[in-house]
Amino acid sequence: MDDLLLVVWTLIKVLLVTVPLILTVAFFTLAERRVIGAMQARIGPNFIGGPLGLAQPFADVFKMLFKELVLPTNANRFLYFLAPVLTLAPAFAAWAVVPFDDGKLIGALSNIDAGLLYLLAMTSMGVYGVLLAGWASNSKYAFLGAMRSAAQIVSYEIAMGFALVGVLVGTGSLNLTQIVQAQSGNAGFFEWYWLPLFPLCVIYFISGVAETNRAPFDVAEGESEIVAGFHVEYSGAAFALFFLAEYANMILISLLTALMFFGGWLSPFQGWIGGIIGEPGVHWLLAKSVLFMFAFLWFRATFPRYRYDQIMRLGWKVFIPITMVWIVVAALLFHFGLTTRGA
């Protein structure tokens, strides 16, 4: 009986994470269209669901679910339909170790000590779905987009990993909850790791934009070059899974940036102001994540697409050397007590 209750409670916790995540993805797509519309001096979706277009994401979902799944000629049927699942599964599995507070109210589904390694492993597995989608579609454009995407993901995954090594040096722990707790202190905003690890913070977030194939690093889906990249042959529900995985990864990168470098659920006024404003809570984590989610939209509306060779050069010749140097600098800063070090 106890085992059954444990399974039921685990399923409830999984639903409490996945359902809000799916809803956030839905409204994030609406926010993207509205924000970019405002930046381009137009309205955006403004009809379905009232003047704000709040029902537009659900209309899009219903449209995609009822569209026909077209299997390309000579495509590998099994791998063709497996690819979107392999892309979506790691994107959702990564959320299992993400803490939303210190555990008093929500915590994480699994507060494991090697949470950082688990995150790197899960975020790296999405490339397999991209590769399979490009190869199994039997399309030259899809295959070219898959090759571009795979090279880009692998390149920037190294820079992201090195950036997180700096966080590991500062904290001395792979546990995400302890990483956030190490940034607490009476100096509030200035205790967070964005200050001593500022270059790593910038590189991590930009690498996250490249990792999710978002503009200006969207060469894998460059409509003006290769039609639509690795999912050009996908339609209906299969395309919706790729879409869902991409936006879930964007939200994950935004939330992880807040956790690793900006104090997570800690208040920026901790030690300065008492009461609710100075108290930590999940609302601070969500507010910080929304700011980084907005940056994804801002980049798309502002910057032109990079050339493929420029993206590779930025990752291998700029980001990786800077992260390697700053890891040494951060180690010296923390070792000699020139900045705060968490427990």
CSV table of C-alpha atoms in Angstrom, one decimal:
chain,number,residue,atom,x,y,z
A,1,MET,CA,0.0,0.0,0.0
A,2,ASP,CA,2.9,2.4,0.8
A,3,ASP,CA,4.5,1.7,-2.5
A,4,LEU,CA,1.2,2.5,-4.3
A,5,LEU,CA,0.8,5.8,-2.4
A,6,LEU,CA,4.4,6.6,-3.3
A,7,VAL,CA,3.7,6.0,-7.0
A,8,VAL,CA,0.5,8.1,-6.9
A,9,TRP,CA,2.2,11.0,-5.1
A,10,THR,CA,5.1,10.9,-7.6
A,11,LEU,CA,2.7,11.0,-10.5
A,12,ILE,CA,0.9,14.0,-8.9
A,13,LYS,CA,4.2,15.9,-8.5
A,14,VAL,CA,5.1,15.1,-12.1
A,15,LEU,CA,1.7,16.6,-13.2
A,16,LEU,CA,2.3,19.6,-11.0
A,17,VAL,CA,5.4,20.3,-13.0
A,18,THR,CA,4.5,19.3,-16.6
A,19,VAL,CA,1.0,20.8,-16.8
A,20,PRO,CA,2.1,24.3,-15.8
A,21,LEU,CA,5.1,23.9,-18.1
A,22,ILE,CA,2.9,23.1,-21.1
A,23,LEU,CA,0.6,26.0,-20.3
A,24,THR,CA,3.6,28.3,-20.0
A,25,VAL,CA,4.8,27.1,-23.4
A,26,ALA,CA,1.3,27.9,-24.8
A,27,PHE,CA,1.2,31.4,-23.5
A,28,PHE,CA,4.9,32.0,-24.2
A,29,THR,CA,4.2,31.5,-27.9
A,30,LEU,CA,1.4,34.1,-27.6
A,31,ALA,CA,3.7,36.5,-25.7
A,32,GLU,CA,6.3,36.0,-28.4
A,33,ARG,CA,3.9,37.0,-31.2
A,34,ARG,CA,2.6,40.0,-29.2
A,35,VAL,CA,6.0,41.3,-28.1
A,36,ILE,CA,7.6,41.0,-31.6
A,37,GLY,CA,4.5,42.5,-33.0
A,38,ALA,CA,4.9,45.5,-30.7
A,39,MET,CA,8.6,45.8,-31.6
A,40,GLN,CA,7.6,45.9,-35.3
A,41,ALA,CA,4.8,48.4,-34.8
A,42,ARG,CA,1.9,46.0,-35.3
A,43,ILE,CA,-0.6,44.3,-33.1
A,44,GLY,CA,-0.1,40.5,-33.3
A,45,PRO,CA,-2.8,37.9,-32.5
A,46,ASN,CA,-5.8,40.0,-31.3
A,47,PHE,CA,-9.0,38.1,-32.3
A,48,ILE,CA,-9.4,34.6,-30.8
A,49,GLY,CA,-10.2,34.8,-27.1
A,50,GLY,CA,-10.9,38.5,-26.9
A,51,PRO,CA,-8.8,41.6,-27.6
A,52,LEU,CA,-5.7,40.0,-26.0
A,53,GLY,CA,-6.0,36.8,-28.1
A,54,LEU,CA,-5.7,34.6,-25.1
A,55,ALA,CA,-7.2,31.6,-26.8
A,56,GLN,CA,-4.9,31.8,-29.8
A,57,PRO,CA,-2.3,29.2,-28.5
A,58,PHE,CA,-5.1,26.7,-27.9
A,59,ALA,CA,-6.5,27.3,-31.4
A,60,ASP,CA,-3.0,26.6,-32.8
A,61,VAL,CA,-2.7,23.4,-30.8
A,62,PHE,CA,-6.1,22.1,-32.1
A,63,LYS,CA,-5.1,23.0,-35.6
A,64,MET,CA,-1.9,21.0,-35.4
A,65,LEU,CA,-3.4,18.0,-33.7
A,66,PHE,CA,-6.1,17.6,-36.4
A,67,LYS,CA,-3.7,18.1,-39.3
A,68,GLU,CA,-2.7,15.1,-41.3
A,69,LEU,CA,0.6,13.4,-40.5
A,70,VAL,CA,2.3,13.1,-43.9
A,71,LEU,CA,5.1,10.5,-44.1
A,72,PRO,CA,7.6,11.4,-46.9
A,73,THR,CA,8.4,8.9,-49.6
A,74,ASN,CA,11.2,6.5,-48.7
A,75,ALA,CA,11.4,7.9,-45.1
A,76,ASN,CA,12.2,5.5,-42.3
A,77,ARG,CA,8.8,5.3,-40.6
A,78,PHE,CA,9.9,4.1,-37.2
A,79,LEU,CA,12.8,6.7,-36.8
A,80,TYR,CA,10.6,9.4,-38.4
A,81,PHE,CA,8.1,9.2,-35.6
A,82,LEU,CA,10.6,8.4,-32.9
A,83,ALA,CA,12.6,11.6,-33.5
A,84,PRO,CA,10.1,14.1,-32.0
A,85,VAL,CA,9.7,11.9,-28.9
A,86,LEU,CA,13.5,11.7,-28.4
A,87,THR,CA,13.6,15.5,-28.7
A,88,LEU,CA,10.7,16.1,-26.2
A,89,ALA,CA,11.5,13.5,-23.6
A,90,PRO,CA,14.9,14.9,-22.5
A,91,ALA,CA,13.4,18.5,-22.6
A,92,PHE,CA,10.8,17.4,-20.0
A,93,ALA,CA,13.0,15.0,-18.0
A,94,ALA,CA,15.5,17.8,-17.2
A,95,TRP,CA,12.8,19.4,-15.1
A,96,ALA,CA,13.0,16.5,-12.6
A,97,VAL,CA,15.9,18.1,-10.7
A,98,VAL,CA,15.0,21.8,-11.0
A,99,PRO,CA,14.2,23.3,-7.5
A,100,PHE,CA,11.6,26.0,-7.3
A,101,ASP,CA,12.4,26.9,-3.7
A,102,ASP,CA,14.4,25.6,-0.8
A,103,GLY,CA,11.9,22.7,-0.2
A,104,LYS,CA,9.7,24.4,2.3
A,105,LEU,CA,6.8,24.8,-0.2
A,106,ILE,CA,7.6,23.2,-3.5
A,107,GLY,CA,11.3,22.1,-3.8
A,108,ALA,CA,12.2,19.7,-6.7
A,109,LEU,CA,10.8,16.4,-7.9
A,110,SER,CA,14.2,14.9,-7.1
A,111,ASN,CA,16.7,16.8,-5.1
A,112,ILE,CA,19.8,14.7,-6.1
A,113,ASP,CA,23.4,15.6,-5.3
A,114,ALA,CA,24.5,15.3,-8.9
A,115,GLY,CA,21.7,17.4,-10.3
A,116,LEU,CA,24.1,19.6,-12.4
A,117,LEU,CA,25.5,16.5,-14.2
A,118,TYR,CA,22.0,15.2,-14.8
A,119,LEU,CA,21.0,18.5,-16.4
A,120,LEU,CA,24.0,18.5,-18.7
A,121,ALA,CA,23.2,14.9,-19.7
A,122,MET,CA,19.5,15.6,-20.4
A,123,THR,CA,20.1,18.8,-22.4
A,124,SER,CA,22.7,17.0,-24.5
A,125,MET,CA,20.4,14.2,-25.5
A,126,GLY,CA,18.1,16.4,-27.5
A,127,VAL,CA,20.6,16.3,-30.4
A,128,TYR,CA,19.8,12.7,-31.1
A,129,GLY,CA,16.2,13.5,-31.9
A,130,VAL,CA,17.3,16.3,-34.3
A,131,LEU,CA,19.8,14.0,-36.1
A,132,LEU,CA,17.2,11.3,-36.5
A,133,ALA,CA,14.6,13.8,-37.8
A,134,GLY,CA,16.9,15.0,-40.5
A,135,TRP,CA,18.1,11.6,-41.6
A,136,ALA,CA,14.8,9.7,-41.4
A,137,SER,CA,12.9,12.3,-43.4
A,138,ASN,CA,14.9,11.4,-46.6
A,139,SER,CA,15.2,15.1,-47.5
A,140,LYS,CA,18.3,17.0,-48.4
A,141,TYR,CA,17.1,20.2,-46.6
A,142,ALA,CA,16.2,18.3,-43.4
A,143,PHE,CA,19.5,16.5,-43.4
A,144,LEU,CA,21.5,19.7,-43.9
A,145,GLY,CA,19.5,21.4,-41.1
A,146,ALA,CA,20.2,18.4,-38.8
A,147,MET,CA,23.9,18.5,-39.5
A,148,ARG,CA,24.0,22.2,-38.8
A,149,SER,CA,22.0,21.8,-35.6
A,150,ALA,CA,24.1,18.9,-34.3
A,151,ALA,CA,27.4,20.8,-34.9
A,152,GLN,CA,25.9,23.9,-33.3
A,153,ILE,CA,24.6,22.1,-30.2
A,154,VAL,CA,27.8,20.1,-29.6
A,155,SER,CA,29.9,23.3,-30.0
A,156,TYR,CA,27.9,25.4,-27.5
A,157,GLU,CA,27.3,22.5,-25.1
A,158,ILE,CA,31.1,22.7,-24.3
A,159,ALA,CA,30.9,26.4,-23.6
A,160,MET,CA,27.8,25.9,-21.4
A,161,GLY,CA,29.5,23.1,-19.5
A,162,PHE,CA,32.6,25.1,-18.8
A,163,ALA,CA,30.5,28.1,-17.7
A,164,LEU,CA,28.8,25.8,-15.1
A,165,VAL,CA,32.2,24.6,-13.9
A,166,GLY,CA,32.7,28.2,-12.7
A,167,VAL,CA,29.5,27.8,-10.6
A,168,LEU,CA,30.8,24.5,-9.3
A,169,VAL,CA,34.1,26.1,-8.3
A,170,GLY,CA,32.2,28.8,-6.4
A,171,THR,CA,29.8,26.5,-4.6
A,172,GLY,CA,31.6,23.2,-4.2
A,173,SER,CA,28.5,21.3,-4.9
A,174,LEU,CA,26.5,19.8,-7.9
A,175,ASN,CA,23.2,20.1,-6.0
A,176,LEU,CA,21.1,22.9,-7.5
A,177,THR,CA,19.5,23.8,-4.2
A,178,GLN,CA,22.9,24.2,-2.5
A,179,ILE,CA,24.1,26.3,-5.5
A,180,VAL,CA,21.2,28.8,-4.8
A,181,GLN,CA,21.7,28.7,-1.0
A,182,ALA,CA,25.4,29.5,-1.6
A,183,GLN,CA,24.4,32.8,-3.1
A,184,SER,CA,22.4,34.0,0.0
A,185,GLY,CA,23.8,36.7,2.2
A,186,ASN,CA,23.3,40.1,3.6
A,187,ALA,CA,24.5,41.9,0.4
A,188,GLY,CA,21.5,40.6,-1.5
A,189,PHE,CA,21.9,41.2,-5.3
A,190,PHE,CA,25.7,41.5,-4.9
A,191,GLU,CA,26.1,38.1,-3.3
A,192,TRP,CA,24.9,36.3,-6.5
A,193,TYR,CA,27.3,34.7,-8.9
A,194,TRP,CA,26.6,37.1,-11.8
A,195,LEU,CA,29.2,39.4,-10.3
A,196,PRO,CA,32.3,37.2,-9.9
A,197,LEU,CA,31.3,35.0,-12.8
A,198,PHE,CA,30.0,37.7,-15.1
A,199,PRO,CA,31.7,36.5,-18.3
A,200,LEU,CA,30.6,32.9,-17.6
A,201,CYS,CA,27.0,34.2,-17.0
A,202,VAL,CA,26.9,36.0,-20.4
A,203,ILE,CA,28.4,33.1,-22.2
A,204,TYR,CA,26.0,30.6,-20.6
A,205,PHE,CA,22.9,32.5,-21.6
A,206,ILE,CA,24.1,33.2,-25.2
A,207,SER,CA,25.1,29.5,-25.5
A,208,GLY,CA,21.7,28.6,-24.3
A,209,VAL,CA,20.2,30.7,-27.1
A,210,ALA,CA,22.4,28.8,-29.6
A,211,GLU,CA,21.6,25.5,-27.9
A,212,THR,CA,17.9,26.0,-28.5
A,213,ASN,CA,18.5,27.0,-32.2
A,214,ARG,CA,16.9,30.4,-31.6
A,215,ALA,CA,17.6,33.6,-33.5
A,216,PRO,CA,20.2,34.9,-34.2
A,217,PHE,CA,21.6,31.4,-34.1
A,218,ASP,CA,18.7,29.7,-36.0
A,219,VAL,CA,20.7,28.5,-39.0
A,220,ALA,CA,19.3,25.0,-38.5
A,221,GLU,CA,15.9,26.4,-39.3
A,222,GLY,CA,16.9,29.2,-41.6
A,223,GLU,CA,13.8,29.7,-43.8
A,224,SER,CA,15.7,31.8,-46.2
A,225,GLU,CA,18.4,29.2,-46.7
A,226,ILE,CA,17.1,25.7,-46.1
A,227,VAL,CA,13.3,26.1,-46.0
A,228,ALA,CA,12.7,25.0,-42.4
A,229,GLY,CA,15.6,22.8,-41.4
A,230,PHE,CA,15.4,19.4,-39.8
A,231,HIS,CA,11.6,19.4,-39.3
A,232,VAL,CA,10.7,20.6,-42.8
A,233,GLU,CA,9.0,17.3,-43.5
A,234,TYR,CA,7.0,17.2,-40.3
A,235,SER,CA,3.4,18.3,-39.8
A,236,GLY,CA,0.5,18.0,-37.4
A,237,ALA,CA,1.2,16.5,-33.9
A,238,ALA,CA,4.8,15.4,-34.8
A,239,PHE,CA,5.7,19.0,-35.6
A,240,ALA,CA,3.9,20.1,-32.4
A,241,LEU,CA,6.2,17.9,-30.3
A,242,PHE,CA,9.3,19.7,-31.8
A,243,PHE,CA,7.7,23.0,-31.2
A,244,LEU,CA,6.9,22.1,-27.6
A,245,ALA,CA,10.4,20.8,-26.9
A,246,GLU,CA,12.0,24.0,-28.3
A,247,TYR,CA,10.0,26.3,-26.1
A,248,ALA,CA,10.3,24.1,-23.0
A,249,ASN,CA,14.1,24.3,-23.5
A,250,MET,CA,13.9,28.1,-23.8
A,251,ILE,CA,12.1,28.2,-20.5
A,252,LEU,CA,14.5,25.8,-18.9
A,253,ILE,CA,17.6,27.8,-20.0
A,254,SER,CA,16.0,31.0,-18.6
A,255,LEU,CA,15.2,29.3,-15.3
A,256,LEU,CA,18.7,27.8,-15.0
A,257,THR,CA,20.3,31.1,-15.7
A,258,ALA,CA,18.3,32.6,-12.8
A,259,LEU,CA,19.3,29.6,-10.5
A,260,MET,CA,23.0,29.5,-11.4
A,261,PHE,CA,23.9,33.1,-11.5
A,262,PHE,CA,21.0,35.3,-10.2
A,263,GLY,CA,20.2,33.7,-6.8
A,264,GLY,CA,17.2,31.6,-7.9
A,265,TRP,CA,14.4,32.2,-5.5
A,266,LEU,CA,16.4,34.5,-3.3
A,267,SER,CA,15.3,38.1,-3.0
A,268,PRO,CA,17.6,40.8,-4.5
A,269,PHE,CA,16.9,42.9,-1.3
A,270,GLN,CA,17.9,40.2,1.1
A,271,GLY,CA,19.6,41.8,4.1
A,272,TRP,CA,18.5,45.2,3.1
A,273,ILE,CA,14.7,45.2,3.4
A,274,GLY,CA,12.6,43.0,5.7
A,275,GLY,CA,9.1,41.6,5.2
A,276,ILE,CA,7.8,40.1,2.1
A,277,ILE,CA,10.1,42.0,-0.3
A,278,GLY,CA,13.2,40.7,1.5
A,279,GLU,CA,12.0,37.1,1.9
A,280,PRO,CA,12.9,34.4,-0.6
A,281,GLY,CA,10.2,32.7,-2.6
A,282,VAL,CA,9.2,31.0,-5.8
A,283,HIS,CA,7.9,34.3,-7.1
A,284,TRP,CA,11.4,35.7,-7.3
A,285,LEU,CA,12.6,32.8,-9.4
A,286,LEU,CA,9.6,33.1,-11.8
A,287,ALA,CA,10.2,36.9,-12.1
A,288,LYS,CA,13.8,36.4,-13.0
A,289,SER,CA,13.0,33.6,-15.4
A,290,VAL,CA,10.5,35.8,-17.2
A,291,LEU,CA,13.1,38.5,-17.7
A,292,PHE,CA,15.4,36.0,-19.5
A,293,MET,CA,12.5,34.6,-21.5
A,294,PHE,CA,11.8,38.1,-22.7
A,295,ALA,CA,15.5,38.3,-23.8
A,296,PHE,CA,14.9,35.4,-26.1
A,297,LEU,CA,12.1,37.4,-27.8
A,298,TRP,CA,14.1,40.5,-27.9
A,299,PHE,CA,17.0,38.8,-29.6
A,300,ARG,CA,14.7,37.4,-32.3
A,301,ALA,CA,13.2,40.8,-33.1
A,302,THR,CA,16.6,42.6,-33.0
A,303,PHE,CA,19.4,40.7,-34.5
A,304,PRO,CA,19.9,39.3,-38.0
A,305,ARG,CA,20.8,35.6,-38.4
A,306,TYR,CA,24.5,34.7,-38.1
A,307,ARG,CA,26.3,32.9,-40.8
A,308,TYR,CA,27.1,29.3,-40.0
A,309,ASP,CA,30.9,29.9,-40.0
A,310,GLN,CA,30.4,32.9,-37.7
A,311,ILE,CA,28.5,30.7,-35.2
A,312,MET,CA,31.2,28.0,-35.2
A,313,ARG,CA,33.9,30.6,-34.8
A,314,LEU,CA,32.1,32.3,-31.9
A,315,GLY,CA,31.7,29.0,-30.1
A,316,TRP,CA,35.1,27.5,-30.6
A,317,LYS,CA,37.4,30.5,-30.8
A,318,VAL,CA,35.8,32.9,-28.5
A,319,PHE,CA,33.5,31.4,-25.9
A,320,ILE,CA,35.5,28.2,-25.0
A,321,PRO,CA,38.8,30.1,-24.5
A,322,ILE,CA,37.1,32.8,-22.4
A,323,THR,CA,35.4,30.2,-20.2
A,324,MET,CA,38.7,28.3,-19.6
A,325,VAL,CA,40.5,31.4,-18.6
A,326,TRP,CA,37.7,32.7,-16.3
A,327,ILE,CA,37.5,29.3,-14.5
A,328,VAL,CA,41.0,29.9,-13.4
A,329,VAL,CA,40.3,33.5,-12.5
A,330,ALA,CA,37.1,32.4,-10.5
A,331,ALA,CA,39.1,29.7,-8.7
A,332,LEU,CA,41.6,32.3,-7.6
A,333,LEU,CA,38.9,34.8,-6.5
A,334,PHE,CA,37.1,32.2,-4.4
A,335,HIS,CA,40.3,30.7,-3.0
A,336,PHE,CA,41.8,34.0,-1.8
A,337,GLY,CA,38.5,35.2,-0.5
A,338,LEU,CA,38.2,38.1,-2.9
A,339,THR,CA,34.5,37.3,-3.2
A,340,THR,CA,32.0,35.5,-1.1
A,341,ARG,CA,32.0,31.7,-1.2
A,342,GLY,CA,29.0,29.6,-0.3
A,343,ALA,CA,28.9,26.6,2.0
